Short mmCIF file of C-alpha atoms in Angstrom, two decimals:
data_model
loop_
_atom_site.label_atom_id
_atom_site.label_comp_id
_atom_site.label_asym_id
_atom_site.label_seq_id
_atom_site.Cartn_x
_atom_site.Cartn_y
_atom_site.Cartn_z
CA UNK A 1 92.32 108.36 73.98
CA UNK A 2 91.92 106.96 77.93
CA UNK A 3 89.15 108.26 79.22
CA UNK A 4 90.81 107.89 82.92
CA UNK A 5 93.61 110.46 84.71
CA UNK A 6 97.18 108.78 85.45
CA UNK A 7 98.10 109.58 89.23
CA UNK A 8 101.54 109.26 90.90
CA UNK A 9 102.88 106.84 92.68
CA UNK A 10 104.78 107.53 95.86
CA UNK A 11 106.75 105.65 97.95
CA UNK A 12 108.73 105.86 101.31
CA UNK A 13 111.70 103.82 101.81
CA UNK A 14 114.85 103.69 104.28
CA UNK A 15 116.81 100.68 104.17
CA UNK A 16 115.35 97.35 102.51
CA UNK A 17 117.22 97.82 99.23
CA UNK A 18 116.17 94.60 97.84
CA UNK A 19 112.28 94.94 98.40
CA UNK A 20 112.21 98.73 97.24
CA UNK A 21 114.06 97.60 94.15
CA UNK A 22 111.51 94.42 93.72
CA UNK A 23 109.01 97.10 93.86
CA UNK A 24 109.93 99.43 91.98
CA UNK A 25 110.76 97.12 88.69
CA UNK A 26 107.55 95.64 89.24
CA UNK A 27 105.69 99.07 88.85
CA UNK A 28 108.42 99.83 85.82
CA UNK A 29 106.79 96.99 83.93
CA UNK A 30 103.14 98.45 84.38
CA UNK A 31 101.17 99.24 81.44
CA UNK A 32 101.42 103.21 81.78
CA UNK A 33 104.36 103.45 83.89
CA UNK A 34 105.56 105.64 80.97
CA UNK A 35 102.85 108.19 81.91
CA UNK A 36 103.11 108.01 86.17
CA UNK A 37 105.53 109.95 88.12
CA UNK A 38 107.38 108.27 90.25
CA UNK A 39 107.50 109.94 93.89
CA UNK A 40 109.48 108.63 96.19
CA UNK A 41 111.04 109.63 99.76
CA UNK A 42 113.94 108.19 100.88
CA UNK A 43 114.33 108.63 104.69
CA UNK A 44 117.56 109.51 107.12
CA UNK A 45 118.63 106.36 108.92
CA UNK A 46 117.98 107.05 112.61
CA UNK A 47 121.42 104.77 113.35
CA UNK A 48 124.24 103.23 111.52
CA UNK A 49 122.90 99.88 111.01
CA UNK A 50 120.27 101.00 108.48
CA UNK A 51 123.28 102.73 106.38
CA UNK A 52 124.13 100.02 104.28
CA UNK A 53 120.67 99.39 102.65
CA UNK A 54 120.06 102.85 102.71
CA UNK A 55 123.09 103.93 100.41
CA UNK A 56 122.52 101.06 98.31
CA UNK A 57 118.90 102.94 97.45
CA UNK A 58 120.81 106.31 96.95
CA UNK A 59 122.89 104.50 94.31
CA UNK A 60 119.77 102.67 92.53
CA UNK A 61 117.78 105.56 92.46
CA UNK A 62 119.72 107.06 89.85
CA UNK A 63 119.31 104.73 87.98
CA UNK A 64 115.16 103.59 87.69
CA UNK A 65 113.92 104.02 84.16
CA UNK A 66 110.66 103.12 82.74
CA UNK A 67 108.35 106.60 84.26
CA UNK A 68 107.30 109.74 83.01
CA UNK A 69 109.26 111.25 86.00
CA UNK A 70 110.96 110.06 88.97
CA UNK A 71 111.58 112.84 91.73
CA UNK A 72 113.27 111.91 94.70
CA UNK A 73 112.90 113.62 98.26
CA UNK A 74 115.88 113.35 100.49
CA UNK A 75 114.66 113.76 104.21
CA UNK A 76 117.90 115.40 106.30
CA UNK A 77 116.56 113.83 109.44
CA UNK A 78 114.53 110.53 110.01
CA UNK A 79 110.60 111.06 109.66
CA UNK A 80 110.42 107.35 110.22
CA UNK A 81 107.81 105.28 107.71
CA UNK A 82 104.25 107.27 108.55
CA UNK A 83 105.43 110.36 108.66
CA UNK A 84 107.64 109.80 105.39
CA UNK A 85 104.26 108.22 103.57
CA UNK A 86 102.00 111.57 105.13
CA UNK A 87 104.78 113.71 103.85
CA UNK A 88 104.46 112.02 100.19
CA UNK A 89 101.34 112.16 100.33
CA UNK A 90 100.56 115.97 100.53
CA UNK A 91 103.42 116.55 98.32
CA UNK A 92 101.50 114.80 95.59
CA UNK A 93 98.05 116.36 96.49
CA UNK A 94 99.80 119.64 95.29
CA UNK A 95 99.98 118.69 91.92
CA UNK A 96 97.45 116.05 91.50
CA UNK A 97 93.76 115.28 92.91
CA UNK A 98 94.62 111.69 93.78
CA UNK A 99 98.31 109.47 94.18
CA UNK A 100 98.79 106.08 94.75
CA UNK A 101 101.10 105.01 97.79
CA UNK A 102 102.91 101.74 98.46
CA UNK A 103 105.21 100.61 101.33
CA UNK A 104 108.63 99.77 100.12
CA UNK A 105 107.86 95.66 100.35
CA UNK A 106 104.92 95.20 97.79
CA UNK A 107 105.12 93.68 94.59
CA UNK A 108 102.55 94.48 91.60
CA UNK A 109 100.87 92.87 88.55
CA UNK A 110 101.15 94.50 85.45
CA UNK A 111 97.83 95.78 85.65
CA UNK A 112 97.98 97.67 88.48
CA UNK A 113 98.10 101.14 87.49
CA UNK A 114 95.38 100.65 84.75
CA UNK A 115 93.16 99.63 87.79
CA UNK A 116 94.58 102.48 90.19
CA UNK A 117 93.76 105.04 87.37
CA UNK A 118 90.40 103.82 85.87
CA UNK A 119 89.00 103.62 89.93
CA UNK A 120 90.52 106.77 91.09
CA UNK A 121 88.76 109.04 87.71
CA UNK A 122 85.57 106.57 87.69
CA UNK A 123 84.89 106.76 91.51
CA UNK A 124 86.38 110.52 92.40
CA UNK A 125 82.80 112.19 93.16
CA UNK A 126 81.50 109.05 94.94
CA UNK A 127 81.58 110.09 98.43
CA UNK A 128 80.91 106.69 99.71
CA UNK A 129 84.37 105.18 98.53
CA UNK A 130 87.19 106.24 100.04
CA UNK A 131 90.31 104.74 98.87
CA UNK A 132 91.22 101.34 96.39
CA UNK A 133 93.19 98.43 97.01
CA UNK A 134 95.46 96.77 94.76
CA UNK A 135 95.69 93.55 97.49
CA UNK A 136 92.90 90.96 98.16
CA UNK A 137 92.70 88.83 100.86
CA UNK A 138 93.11 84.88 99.38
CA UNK A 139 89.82 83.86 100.83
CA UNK A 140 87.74 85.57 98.42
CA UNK A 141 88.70 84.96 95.13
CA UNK A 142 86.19 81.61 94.07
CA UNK A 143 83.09 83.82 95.24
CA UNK A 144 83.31 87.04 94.17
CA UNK A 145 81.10 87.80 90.65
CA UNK A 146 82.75 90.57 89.10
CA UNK A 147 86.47 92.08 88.48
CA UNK A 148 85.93 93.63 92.01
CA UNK A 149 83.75 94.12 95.25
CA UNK A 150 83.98 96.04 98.04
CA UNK A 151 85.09 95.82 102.05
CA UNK A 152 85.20 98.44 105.01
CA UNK A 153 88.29 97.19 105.46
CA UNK A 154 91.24 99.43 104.79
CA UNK A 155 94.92 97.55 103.17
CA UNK A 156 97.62 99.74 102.13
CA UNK A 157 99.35 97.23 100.46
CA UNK A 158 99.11 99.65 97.31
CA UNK A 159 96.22 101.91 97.96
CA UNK A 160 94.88 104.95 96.02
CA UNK A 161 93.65 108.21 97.51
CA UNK A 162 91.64 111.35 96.45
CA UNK A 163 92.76 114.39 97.77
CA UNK A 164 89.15 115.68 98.72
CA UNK A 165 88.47 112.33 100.57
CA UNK A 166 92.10 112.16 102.37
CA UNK A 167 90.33 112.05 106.02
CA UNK A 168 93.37 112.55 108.53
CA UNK A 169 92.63 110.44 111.75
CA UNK A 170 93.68 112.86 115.29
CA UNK A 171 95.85 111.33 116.99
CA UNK A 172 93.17 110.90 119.71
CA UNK A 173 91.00 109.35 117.39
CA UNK A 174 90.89 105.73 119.14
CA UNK A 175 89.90 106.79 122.28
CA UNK A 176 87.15 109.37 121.28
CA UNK A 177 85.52 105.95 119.08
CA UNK A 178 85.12 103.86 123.02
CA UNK A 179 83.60 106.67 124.52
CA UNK A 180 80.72 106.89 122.95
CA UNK A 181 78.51 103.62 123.34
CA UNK A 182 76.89 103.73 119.91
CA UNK A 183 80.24 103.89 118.07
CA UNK A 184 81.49 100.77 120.05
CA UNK A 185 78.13 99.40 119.65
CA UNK A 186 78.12 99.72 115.68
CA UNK A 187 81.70 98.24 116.06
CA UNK A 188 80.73 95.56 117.42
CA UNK A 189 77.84 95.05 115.57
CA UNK A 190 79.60 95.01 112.10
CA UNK A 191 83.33 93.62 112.90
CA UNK A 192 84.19 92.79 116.63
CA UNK A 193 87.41 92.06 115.20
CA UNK A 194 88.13 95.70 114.80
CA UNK A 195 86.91 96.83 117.70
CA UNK A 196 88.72 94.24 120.29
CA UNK A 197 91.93 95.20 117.53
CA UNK A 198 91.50 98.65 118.64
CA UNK A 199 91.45 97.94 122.54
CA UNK A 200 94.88 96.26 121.92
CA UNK A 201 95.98 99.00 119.75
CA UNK A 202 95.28 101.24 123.16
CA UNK A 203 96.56 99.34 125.78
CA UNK A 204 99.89 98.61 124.06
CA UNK A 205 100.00 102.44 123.23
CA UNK A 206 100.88 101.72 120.20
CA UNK A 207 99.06 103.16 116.55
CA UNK A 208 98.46 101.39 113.19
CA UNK A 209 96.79 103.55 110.97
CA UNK A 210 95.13 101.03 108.99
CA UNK A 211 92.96 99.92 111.59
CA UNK A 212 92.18 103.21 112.33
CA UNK A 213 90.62 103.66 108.57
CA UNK A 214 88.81 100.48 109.57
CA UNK A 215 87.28 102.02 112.16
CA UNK A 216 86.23 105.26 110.61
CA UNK A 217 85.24 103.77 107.58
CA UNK A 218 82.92 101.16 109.67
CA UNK A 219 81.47 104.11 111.53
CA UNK A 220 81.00 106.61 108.52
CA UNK A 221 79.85 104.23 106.28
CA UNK A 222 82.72 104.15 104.16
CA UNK A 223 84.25 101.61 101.70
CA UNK A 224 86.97 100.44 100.07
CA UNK A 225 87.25 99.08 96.40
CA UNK A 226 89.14 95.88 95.79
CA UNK A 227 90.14 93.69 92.89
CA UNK A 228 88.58 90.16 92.33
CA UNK A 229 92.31 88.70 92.04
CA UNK A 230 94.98 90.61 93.63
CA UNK A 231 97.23 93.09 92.25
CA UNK A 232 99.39 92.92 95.10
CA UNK A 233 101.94 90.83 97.05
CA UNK A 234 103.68 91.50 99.74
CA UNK A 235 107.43 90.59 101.09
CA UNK A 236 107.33 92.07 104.23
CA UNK A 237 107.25 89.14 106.47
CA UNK A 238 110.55 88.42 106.36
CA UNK A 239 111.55 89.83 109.98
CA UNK A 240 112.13 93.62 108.02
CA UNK A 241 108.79 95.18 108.31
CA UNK A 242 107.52 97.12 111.29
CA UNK A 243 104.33 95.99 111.60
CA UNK A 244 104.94 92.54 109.85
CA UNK A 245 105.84 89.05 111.51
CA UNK A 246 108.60 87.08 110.19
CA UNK A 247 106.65 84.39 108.51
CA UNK A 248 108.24 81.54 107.12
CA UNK A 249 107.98 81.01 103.49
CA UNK A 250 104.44 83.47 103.97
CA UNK A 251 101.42 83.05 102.32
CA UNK A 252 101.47 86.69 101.52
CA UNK A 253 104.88 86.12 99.98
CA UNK A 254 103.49 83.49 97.47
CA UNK A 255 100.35 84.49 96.75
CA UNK A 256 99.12 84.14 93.62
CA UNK A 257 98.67 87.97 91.79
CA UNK A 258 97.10 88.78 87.92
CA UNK A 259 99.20 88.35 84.80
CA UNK A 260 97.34 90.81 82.81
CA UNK A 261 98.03 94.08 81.03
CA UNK A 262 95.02 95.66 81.06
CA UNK A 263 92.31 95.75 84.23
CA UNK A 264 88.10 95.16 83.25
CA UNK A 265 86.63 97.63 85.88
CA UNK A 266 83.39 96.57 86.18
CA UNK A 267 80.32 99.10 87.00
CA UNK A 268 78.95 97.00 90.42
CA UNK A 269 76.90 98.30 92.89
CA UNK A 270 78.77 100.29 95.76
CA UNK A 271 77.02 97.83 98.07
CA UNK A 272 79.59 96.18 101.35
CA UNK A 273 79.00 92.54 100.06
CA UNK A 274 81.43 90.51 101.59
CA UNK A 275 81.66 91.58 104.84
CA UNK A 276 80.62 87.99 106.33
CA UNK A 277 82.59 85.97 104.71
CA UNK A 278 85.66 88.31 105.36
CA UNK A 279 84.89 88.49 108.91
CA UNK A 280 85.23 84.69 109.40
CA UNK A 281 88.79 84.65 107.75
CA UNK A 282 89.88 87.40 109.87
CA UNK A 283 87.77 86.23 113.15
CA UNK A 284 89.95 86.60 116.06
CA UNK A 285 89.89 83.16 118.70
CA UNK A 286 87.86 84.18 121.73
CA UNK A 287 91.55 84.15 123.52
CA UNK A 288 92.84 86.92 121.80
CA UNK A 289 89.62 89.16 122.44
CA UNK A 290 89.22 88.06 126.57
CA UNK A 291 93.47 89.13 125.91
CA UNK A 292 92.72 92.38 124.38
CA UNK A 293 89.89 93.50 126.85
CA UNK A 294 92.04 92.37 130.06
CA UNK A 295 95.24 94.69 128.66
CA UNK A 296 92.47 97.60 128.01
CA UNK A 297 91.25 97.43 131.28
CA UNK A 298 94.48 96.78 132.92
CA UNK A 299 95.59 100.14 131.16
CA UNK A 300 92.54 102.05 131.94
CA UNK A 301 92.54 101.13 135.57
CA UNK A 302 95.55 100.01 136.84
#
């Protein structure tokens, strides 16, 4: 008998019928896909050009096998992709203590949900760890000593979530953080990356929620649990995603994900270990930060 819980998955799609259907079969083929519900919220296309992909989902949908359950929430108006993946969210936390959420655009190994479910029961009273990635960055993989580490870095590229640690970010989260000195300070301290991200983020008035869970997890002390060798791949840079540049035959695209059936979670110590060597992969050219500091300033002031 597993000694872990098996959580839902949920995920919010609109148009991109091949990506949600990538996903989907990859997740099908997951050892214990016969014990997950399936969860997933199809949005209202705000205009006619998103109609074709999006009745191409209503067909497939009917027709996923391989889950416990599948339900299926038809939005009547467009939420639009956060709102959709909020919505999913708290419909799961009524049934279940934690759910796993994907964007549409992610592809998985066939381990994934052993991983998702082992983490979510084994670290659900550890107050320090807030979420758990299926994706890893390709930088890491030669130099990390056990099955996984973890990052204050947040990824939804397949994350799981506990209920009783789902911290909402206000909407006027970003701009409480640079008034107070010591947060900026302790931003700067531990990733400048993050914080000159976040001056951008303001100045363009524009909001990306994972680097808001970077923030709050940098300034709470939080953490994130990843996998050794990702679990995760992601097709989003092909011009489709919102937040995603169309990248040429991507990196992200290819990258290299495990084979495996089953997932060794490792007991490790809930220690931040690779923040350094993270932070010089994702180290932002002294350009880009003079570039983000001139549009805050230009916003604030001008």
């Amino acid at each position: 008998m597993d000694d872990f819980n098996y959580y839902p998955i949920v995920i919010p799609t609109l148009n991109r019928y091949e990506h949600f259907k990538k996903c989907v079969e990859s997740l099908a083929r997951n050892t214990h896909a016969d014990k997950t519900e399936l969860i997933v919220g199809l949005d209202y296309p705000p205009s006619d050009k998103y109609m074709e992909g999006y009745l191409k989902i209503k067909k497939y949908i009917p027709t996923i096998r391989g889950f416990s359950k599948v339900t299926v929430i038809e939005h009547q108006h467009n939420l639009g992709a956060s709102k959709n993946i909020v919505f999913l969210r708290d419909y799961a936390f009524k049934k279940y203590d934690a759910c796993i959420s994907t964007e549409d655009d992610n592809e998985f190994a066939p381990c994934a949900l052993d991983y998702f479910n082992k983490a979510l029961s084994f670290y659900k009273d550890n107050s320090k760890v807030v979420s758990v990635s299926a994706y890893n960055f390709p930088c890491l993989n030669s130099s990390i000593k056990y099955s996984t580490f973890f990052f204050h870095g947040y990824s939804a590229w397949g994350v799981g979530r506990w209920k009783s640690k789902n911290n909402k970010i206000d909407s006027d989260f970003a701009i409480k953080v640079l008034q107070r000195p010591r947060f900026v300070l302790k931003l700067l301290k531990t990733d400048s990356r993050v914080l000159f991200k976040l001056l951008n983020m303001i100045a363009l008035s524009r909001t990306y929620g994972d680097l808001q869970y970077d923030v709050f997890n940098i300034l709470f002390d939080k953490l994130v649990l990843y996998p050794k060798l990702s679990l995760s791949r992601n097709h989003g840079h092909d011009g489709s995603g919102i937040n995603c540049q169309a990248i040429a035959n991507s990196l992200y695209e290819n990258q290299e994900i495990s084979s495996d059936d089953i997932f060794l979670l490792e007991k490790i110590p809930v220690v931040d270990t690779y923040s350094r060597e993270l932070r010089k992969y994702f180290k932002m050219p002294l350009r880009e930060c003079l570039g983000a500091v001139f549009r805050f300033l230009k916003f604030k002031f001008l």
